[in-house]
Coordinates of C-alpha atoms in Angstrom, one line a residue:
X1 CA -3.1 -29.2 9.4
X2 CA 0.2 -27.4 10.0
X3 CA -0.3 -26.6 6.8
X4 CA -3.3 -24.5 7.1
X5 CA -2.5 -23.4 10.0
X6 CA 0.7 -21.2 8.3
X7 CA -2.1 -19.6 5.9
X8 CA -3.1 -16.2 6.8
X9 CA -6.5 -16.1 8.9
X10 CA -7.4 -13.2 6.3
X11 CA -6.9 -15.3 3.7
X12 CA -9.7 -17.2 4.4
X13 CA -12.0 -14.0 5.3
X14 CA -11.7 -12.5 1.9
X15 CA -12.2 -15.9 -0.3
X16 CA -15.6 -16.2 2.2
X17 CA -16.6 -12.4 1.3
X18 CA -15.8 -12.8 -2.1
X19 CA -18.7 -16.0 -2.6
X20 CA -20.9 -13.6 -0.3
X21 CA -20.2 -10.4 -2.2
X22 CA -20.3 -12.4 -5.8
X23 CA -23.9 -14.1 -4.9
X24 CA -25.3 -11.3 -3.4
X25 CA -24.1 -8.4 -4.2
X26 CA -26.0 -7.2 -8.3
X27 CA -23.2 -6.5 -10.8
X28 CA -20.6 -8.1 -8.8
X29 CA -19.3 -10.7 -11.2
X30 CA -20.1 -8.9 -14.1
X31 CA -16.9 -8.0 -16.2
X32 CA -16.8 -3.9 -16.0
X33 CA -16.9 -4.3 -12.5
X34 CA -14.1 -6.8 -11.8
X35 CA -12.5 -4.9 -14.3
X36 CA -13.2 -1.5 -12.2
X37 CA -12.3 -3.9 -8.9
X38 CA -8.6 -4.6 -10.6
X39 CA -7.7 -1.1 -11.3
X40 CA -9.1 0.4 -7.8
X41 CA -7.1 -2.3 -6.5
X42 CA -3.5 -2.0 -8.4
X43 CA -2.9 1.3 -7.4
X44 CA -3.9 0.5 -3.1
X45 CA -1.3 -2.9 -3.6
X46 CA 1.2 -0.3 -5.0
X47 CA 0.1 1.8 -1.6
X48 CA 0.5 -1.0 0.8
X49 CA 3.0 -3.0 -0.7
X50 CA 5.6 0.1 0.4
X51 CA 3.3 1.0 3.7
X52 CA 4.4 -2.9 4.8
X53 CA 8.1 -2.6 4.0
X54 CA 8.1 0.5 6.6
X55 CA 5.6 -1.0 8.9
X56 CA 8.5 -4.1 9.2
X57 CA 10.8 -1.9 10.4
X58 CA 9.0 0.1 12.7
X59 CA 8.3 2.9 10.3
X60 CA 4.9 4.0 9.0
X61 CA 4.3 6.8 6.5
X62 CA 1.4 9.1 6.2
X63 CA 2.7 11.1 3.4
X64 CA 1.8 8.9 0.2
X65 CA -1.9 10.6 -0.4
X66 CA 1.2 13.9 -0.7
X67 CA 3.3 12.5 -2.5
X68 CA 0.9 10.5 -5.3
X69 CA -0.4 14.7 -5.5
X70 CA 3.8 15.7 -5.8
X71 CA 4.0 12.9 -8.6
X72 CA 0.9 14.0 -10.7
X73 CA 1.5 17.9 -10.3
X74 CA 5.2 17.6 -11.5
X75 CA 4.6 15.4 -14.0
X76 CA 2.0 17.5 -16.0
X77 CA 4.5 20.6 -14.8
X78 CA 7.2 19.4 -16.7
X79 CA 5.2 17.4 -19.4
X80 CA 5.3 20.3 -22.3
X81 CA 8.9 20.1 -21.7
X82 CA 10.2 16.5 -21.1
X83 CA 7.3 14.6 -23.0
X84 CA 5.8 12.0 -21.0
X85 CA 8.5 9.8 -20.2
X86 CA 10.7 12.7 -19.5
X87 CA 8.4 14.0 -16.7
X88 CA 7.5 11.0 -15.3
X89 CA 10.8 10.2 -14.8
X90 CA 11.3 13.9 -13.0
X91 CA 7.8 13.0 -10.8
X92 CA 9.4 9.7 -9.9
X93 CA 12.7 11.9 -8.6
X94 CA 10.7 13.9 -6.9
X95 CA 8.8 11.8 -4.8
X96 CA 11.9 9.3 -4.1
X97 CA 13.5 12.7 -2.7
X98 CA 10.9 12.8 -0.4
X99 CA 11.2 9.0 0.5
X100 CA 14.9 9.9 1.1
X101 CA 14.0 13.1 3.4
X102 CA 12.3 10.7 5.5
X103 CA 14.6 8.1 5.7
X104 CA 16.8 10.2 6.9
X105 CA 14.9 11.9 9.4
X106 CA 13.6 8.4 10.7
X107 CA 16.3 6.2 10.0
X108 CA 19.6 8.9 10.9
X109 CA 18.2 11.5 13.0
X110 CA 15.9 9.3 14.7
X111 CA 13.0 11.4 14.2
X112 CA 9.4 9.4 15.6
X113 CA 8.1 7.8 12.3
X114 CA 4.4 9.2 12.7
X115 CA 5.4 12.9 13.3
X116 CA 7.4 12.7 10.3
X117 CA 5.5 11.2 7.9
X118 CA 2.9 13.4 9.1
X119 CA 4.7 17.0 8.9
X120 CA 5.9 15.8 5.4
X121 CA 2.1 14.9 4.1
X122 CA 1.1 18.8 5.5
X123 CA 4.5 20.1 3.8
X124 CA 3.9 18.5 0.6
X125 CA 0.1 19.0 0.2
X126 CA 0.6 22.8 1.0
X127 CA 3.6 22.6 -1.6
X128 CA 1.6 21.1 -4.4
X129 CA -1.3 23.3 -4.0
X130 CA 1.3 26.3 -4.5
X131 CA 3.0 24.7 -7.5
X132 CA -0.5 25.3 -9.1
X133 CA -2.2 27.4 -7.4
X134 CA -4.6 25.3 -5.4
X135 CA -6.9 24.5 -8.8
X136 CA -6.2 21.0 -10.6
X137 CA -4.4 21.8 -13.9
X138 CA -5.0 19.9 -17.1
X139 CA -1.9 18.1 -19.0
X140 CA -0.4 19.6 -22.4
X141 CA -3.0 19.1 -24.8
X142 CA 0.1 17.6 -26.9
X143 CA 0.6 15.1 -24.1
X144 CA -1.0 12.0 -23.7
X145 CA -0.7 10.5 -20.2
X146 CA -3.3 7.7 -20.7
X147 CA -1.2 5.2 -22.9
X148 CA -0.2 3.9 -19.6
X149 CA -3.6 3.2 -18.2
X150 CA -4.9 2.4 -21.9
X151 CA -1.8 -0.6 -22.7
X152 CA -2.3 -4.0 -22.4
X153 CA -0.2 -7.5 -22.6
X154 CA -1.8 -11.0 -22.2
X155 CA -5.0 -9.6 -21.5
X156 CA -4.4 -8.0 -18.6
X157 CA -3.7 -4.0 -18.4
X158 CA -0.3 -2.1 -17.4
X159 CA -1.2 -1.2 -14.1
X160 CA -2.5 -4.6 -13.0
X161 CA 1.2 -5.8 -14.2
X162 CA 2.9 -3.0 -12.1
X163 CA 1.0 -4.2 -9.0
X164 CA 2.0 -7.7 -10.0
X165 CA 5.6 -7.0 -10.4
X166 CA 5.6 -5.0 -7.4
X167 CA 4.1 -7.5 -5.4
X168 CA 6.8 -10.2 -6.8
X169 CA 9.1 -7.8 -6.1
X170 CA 8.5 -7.3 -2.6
X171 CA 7.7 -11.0 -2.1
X172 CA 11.1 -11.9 -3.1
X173 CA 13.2 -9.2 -1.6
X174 CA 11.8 -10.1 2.2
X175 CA 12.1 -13.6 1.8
X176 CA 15.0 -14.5 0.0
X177 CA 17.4 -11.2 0.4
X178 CA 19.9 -10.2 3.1
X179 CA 18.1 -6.7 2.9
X180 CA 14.7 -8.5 4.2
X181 CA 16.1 -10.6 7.3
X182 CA 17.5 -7.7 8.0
X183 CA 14.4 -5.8 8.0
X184 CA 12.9 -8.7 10.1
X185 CA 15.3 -8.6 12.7
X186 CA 15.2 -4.7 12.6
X187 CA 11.4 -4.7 13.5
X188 CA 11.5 -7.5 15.7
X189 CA 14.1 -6.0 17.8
X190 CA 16.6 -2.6 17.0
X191 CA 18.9 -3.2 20.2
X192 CA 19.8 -6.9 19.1
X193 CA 19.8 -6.2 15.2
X194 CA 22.8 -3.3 16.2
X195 CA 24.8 -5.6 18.3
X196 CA 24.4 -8.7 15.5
X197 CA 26.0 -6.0 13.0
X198 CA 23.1 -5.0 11.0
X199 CA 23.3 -1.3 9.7
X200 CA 19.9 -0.2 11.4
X201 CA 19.9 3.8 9.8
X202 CA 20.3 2.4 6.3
X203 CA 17.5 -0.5 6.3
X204 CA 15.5 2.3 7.7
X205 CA 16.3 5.0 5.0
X206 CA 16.4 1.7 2.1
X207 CA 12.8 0.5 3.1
X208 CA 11.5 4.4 2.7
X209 CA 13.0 4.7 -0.6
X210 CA 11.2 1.9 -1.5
X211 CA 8.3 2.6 -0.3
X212 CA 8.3 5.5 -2.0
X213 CA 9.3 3.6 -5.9
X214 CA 6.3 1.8 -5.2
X215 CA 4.2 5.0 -4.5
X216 CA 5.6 6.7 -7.6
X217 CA 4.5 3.4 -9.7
X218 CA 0.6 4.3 -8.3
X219 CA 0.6 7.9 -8.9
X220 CA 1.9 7.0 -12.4
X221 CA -1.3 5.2 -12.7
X222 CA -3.6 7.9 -11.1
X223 CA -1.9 10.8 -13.4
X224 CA -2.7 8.7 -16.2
X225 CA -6.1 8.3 -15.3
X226 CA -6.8 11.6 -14.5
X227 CA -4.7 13.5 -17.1
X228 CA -4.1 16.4 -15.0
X229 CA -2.2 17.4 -11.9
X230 CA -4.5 17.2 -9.1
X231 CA -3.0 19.0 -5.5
X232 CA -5.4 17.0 -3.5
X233 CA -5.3 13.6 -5.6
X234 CA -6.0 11.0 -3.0
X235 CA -5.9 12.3 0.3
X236 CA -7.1 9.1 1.9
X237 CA -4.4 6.5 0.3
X238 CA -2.8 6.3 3.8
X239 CA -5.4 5.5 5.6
X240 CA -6.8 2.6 3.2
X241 CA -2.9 1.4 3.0
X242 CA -2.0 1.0 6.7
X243 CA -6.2 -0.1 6.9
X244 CA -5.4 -2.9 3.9
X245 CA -2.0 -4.1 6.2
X246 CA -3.8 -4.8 9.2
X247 CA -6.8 -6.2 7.8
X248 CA -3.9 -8.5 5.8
X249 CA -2.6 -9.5 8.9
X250 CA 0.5 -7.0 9.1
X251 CA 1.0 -6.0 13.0
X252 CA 2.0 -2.2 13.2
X253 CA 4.4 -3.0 15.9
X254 CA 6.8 -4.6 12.9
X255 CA 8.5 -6.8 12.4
X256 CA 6.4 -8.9 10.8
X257 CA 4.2 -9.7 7.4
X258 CA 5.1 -9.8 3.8
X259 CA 3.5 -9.2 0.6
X260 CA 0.9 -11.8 0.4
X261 CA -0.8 -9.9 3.4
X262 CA -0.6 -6.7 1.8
X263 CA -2.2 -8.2 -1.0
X264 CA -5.0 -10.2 0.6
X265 CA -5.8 -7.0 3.0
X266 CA -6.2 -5.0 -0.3
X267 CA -8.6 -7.5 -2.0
X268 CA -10.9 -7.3 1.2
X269 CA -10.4 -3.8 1.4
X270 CA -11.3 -2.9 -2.1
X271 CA -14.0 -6.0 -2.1
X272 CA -16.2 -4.5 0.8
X273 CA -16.0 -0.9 -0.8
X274 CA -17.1 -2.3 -4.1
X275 CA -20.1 -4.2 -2.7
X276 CA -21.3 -1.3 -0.5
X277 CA -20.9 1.4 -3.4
X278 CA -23.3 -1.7 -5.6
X279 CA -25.4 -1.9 -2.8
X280 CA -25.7 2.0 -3.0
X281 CA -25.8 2.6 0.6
X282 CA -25.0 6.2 2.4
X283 CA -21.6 6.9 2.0
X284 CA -22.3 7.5 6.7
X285 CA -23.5 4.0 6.4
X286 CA -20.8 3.0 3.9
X287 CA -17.8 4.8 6.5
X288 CA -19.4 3.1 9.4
X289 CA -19.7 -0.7 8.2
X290 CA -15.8 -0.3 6.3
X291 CA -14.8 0.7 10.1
X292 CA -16.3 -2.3 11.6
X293 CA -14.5 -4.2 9.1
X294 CA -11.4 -2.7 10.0
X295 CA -11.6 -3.4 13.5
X296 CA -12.9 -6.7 13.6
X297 CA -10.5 -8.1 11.0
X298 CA -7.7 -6.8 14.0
X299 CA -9.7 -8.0 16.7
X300 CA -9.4 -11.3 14.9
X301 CA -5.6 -11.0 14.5
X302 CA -5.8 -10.5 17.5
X303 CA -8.5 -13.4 18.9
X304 CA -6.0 -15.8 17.1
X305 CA -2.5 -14.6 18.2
X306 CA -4.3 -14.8 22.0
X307 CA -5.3 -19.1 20.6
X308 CA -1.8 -19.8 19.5
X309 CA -0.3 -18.7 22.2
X310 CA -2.6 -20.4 24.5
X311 CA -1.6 -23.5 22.7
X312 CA 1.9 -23.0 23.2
X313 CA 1.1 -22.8 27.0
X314 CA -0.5 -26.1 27.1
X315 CA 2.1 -27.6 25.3
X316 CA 4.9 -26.6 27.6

């Protein structure tokens, strides 16, 4: 019983939605959509997997929909240049730079986390649309961004392995590493982690940088879907990131979670938008149920943390 009782709730939501969805739902199972289903859902694991690193230590970051648009507008920028590698390297530059600026507006200068994050995503946005002049522009036709999309290794594509690696990535880093404890401690409480020694301002700044090599990794995957630079790429990645953390069981006031909650928030995520696109409903319909989702999978978070501590009680 104990256990089960150390699974994530969520866990056990999404496997339940899954038989639901899969029975139900016409051209779930079939093999283009789960196919469809794992490349939707690489690139929001990339997403979240960084969102929970800042969410941990009290952070959160509304700029990656910017800075997925910074990635794929300087990549097809510098493309006839640097040749793919070359400019994705230069993209993935740029958007740890802006990772760094706010780390160090969060983490140093102690700048509030949300009105950061959110003057950086305006910044940037208005930025890319400059660098191109508001109008997507198409790649070199000498340059060939899909080999990343397009490769494969045991079956499973190149993205799907990025989302892998930076799941096991993550995993291992917060559990095993000094840098996650100290992350831990920094979200669970910033007064005691300074007078236990811990250097607050650079877990801060190090868990943005992250964030944002994990951000890079997904607009790698978008720009080599899309083949072009696109200013307004994926203004809603934010949203469906944090939405995909507390769904997963992540609480926004930090200090706790990991990547297994990222990852089973993103499956449920991506699983109910898949089966209301099948089920062709209004995209009004479709916004209103994927809210409902979203707030009762917290209200259930919540339901439970209210039970355990109840328990507690009793117990004492």
């Amino acid at each position: 019983m104990r256990s089960f009782e150390r699974v994530p709730p969520a866990l056990w939501v999404g496997l339940v939605l899954l038989v639901i969805c899969w029975i139900a739902v016409p051209r779930f199972g079939t093999a283009s959509n789960l196919a469809n289903l794992s490349r939707v859902a690489s690139i929001l694991l990339l997403a979240s997997l960084g969102q929970t690193l800042v969410i941990i230590v009290r952070g959160i970051d509304f700029s990656i929909g910017s800075a997925v648009a910074l990635f794929s507008v300087t990549a097809v920028m510098t493309g006839a240049q640097y040749g793919t590698g070359g400019a994705f390297v230069l993209a993935t530059l740029a958007v740890l730079a802006l990772g760094l600026t706010n780390g160090v507006l969060i983490g140093v200068m102690q700048a509030p986390p949300f009105l950061v994050t959110l003057g950086s995503m305006i910044a940037v946005h208005g930025l890319c649309g400059a660098m191109v002049g508001g109008m997507p522009l198409d790649a070199p036709a000498d340059i060939d961004f899909s080999t990343l999309v397009q490769a494969s290794w045991l079956g499973l594509s190149a993205p799907l392995w990025m989302a892998l690696g930076g799941f096991m990535l993550v995993g291992v880093m917060l559990r095993f590493t000094r840098f996650g404890r100290e992350c831990f401690a920094l979200g669970s409480n910033e007064a005691a982690a300074q007078l236990a020694g811990i250097p607050v301002r650079r877990r801060v700044v190090g868990a943005y940088l992250l964030n944002a090599l994990l951000v890079a990794a997904a607009g790698a995957v978008l720009t080599s879907r899309l083949g072009s630079g696109q200013p307004n790429l994926y203004p809603g990645l934010p949203f469906e990131a944090i939405a995909a953390c507390a769904i997963g069981g992540v609480p926004l006031a930090g200090g706790k979670g990991g990547a297994l909650h990222a990852l089973i928030g993103v499956v449920i995520l991506t699983i109910v938008v898949n089966a209301l696109v099948l089920l062709n409903l209004p995209s009004l319909v479709q916004n209103m149920l994927l809210g409902v989702v979203i707030v009762g999978a917290v209200l259930a978070r919540q339901a439970g943390t209210a039970t355990r501590r109840f328990r507690v009680f009793r117990a004492a």
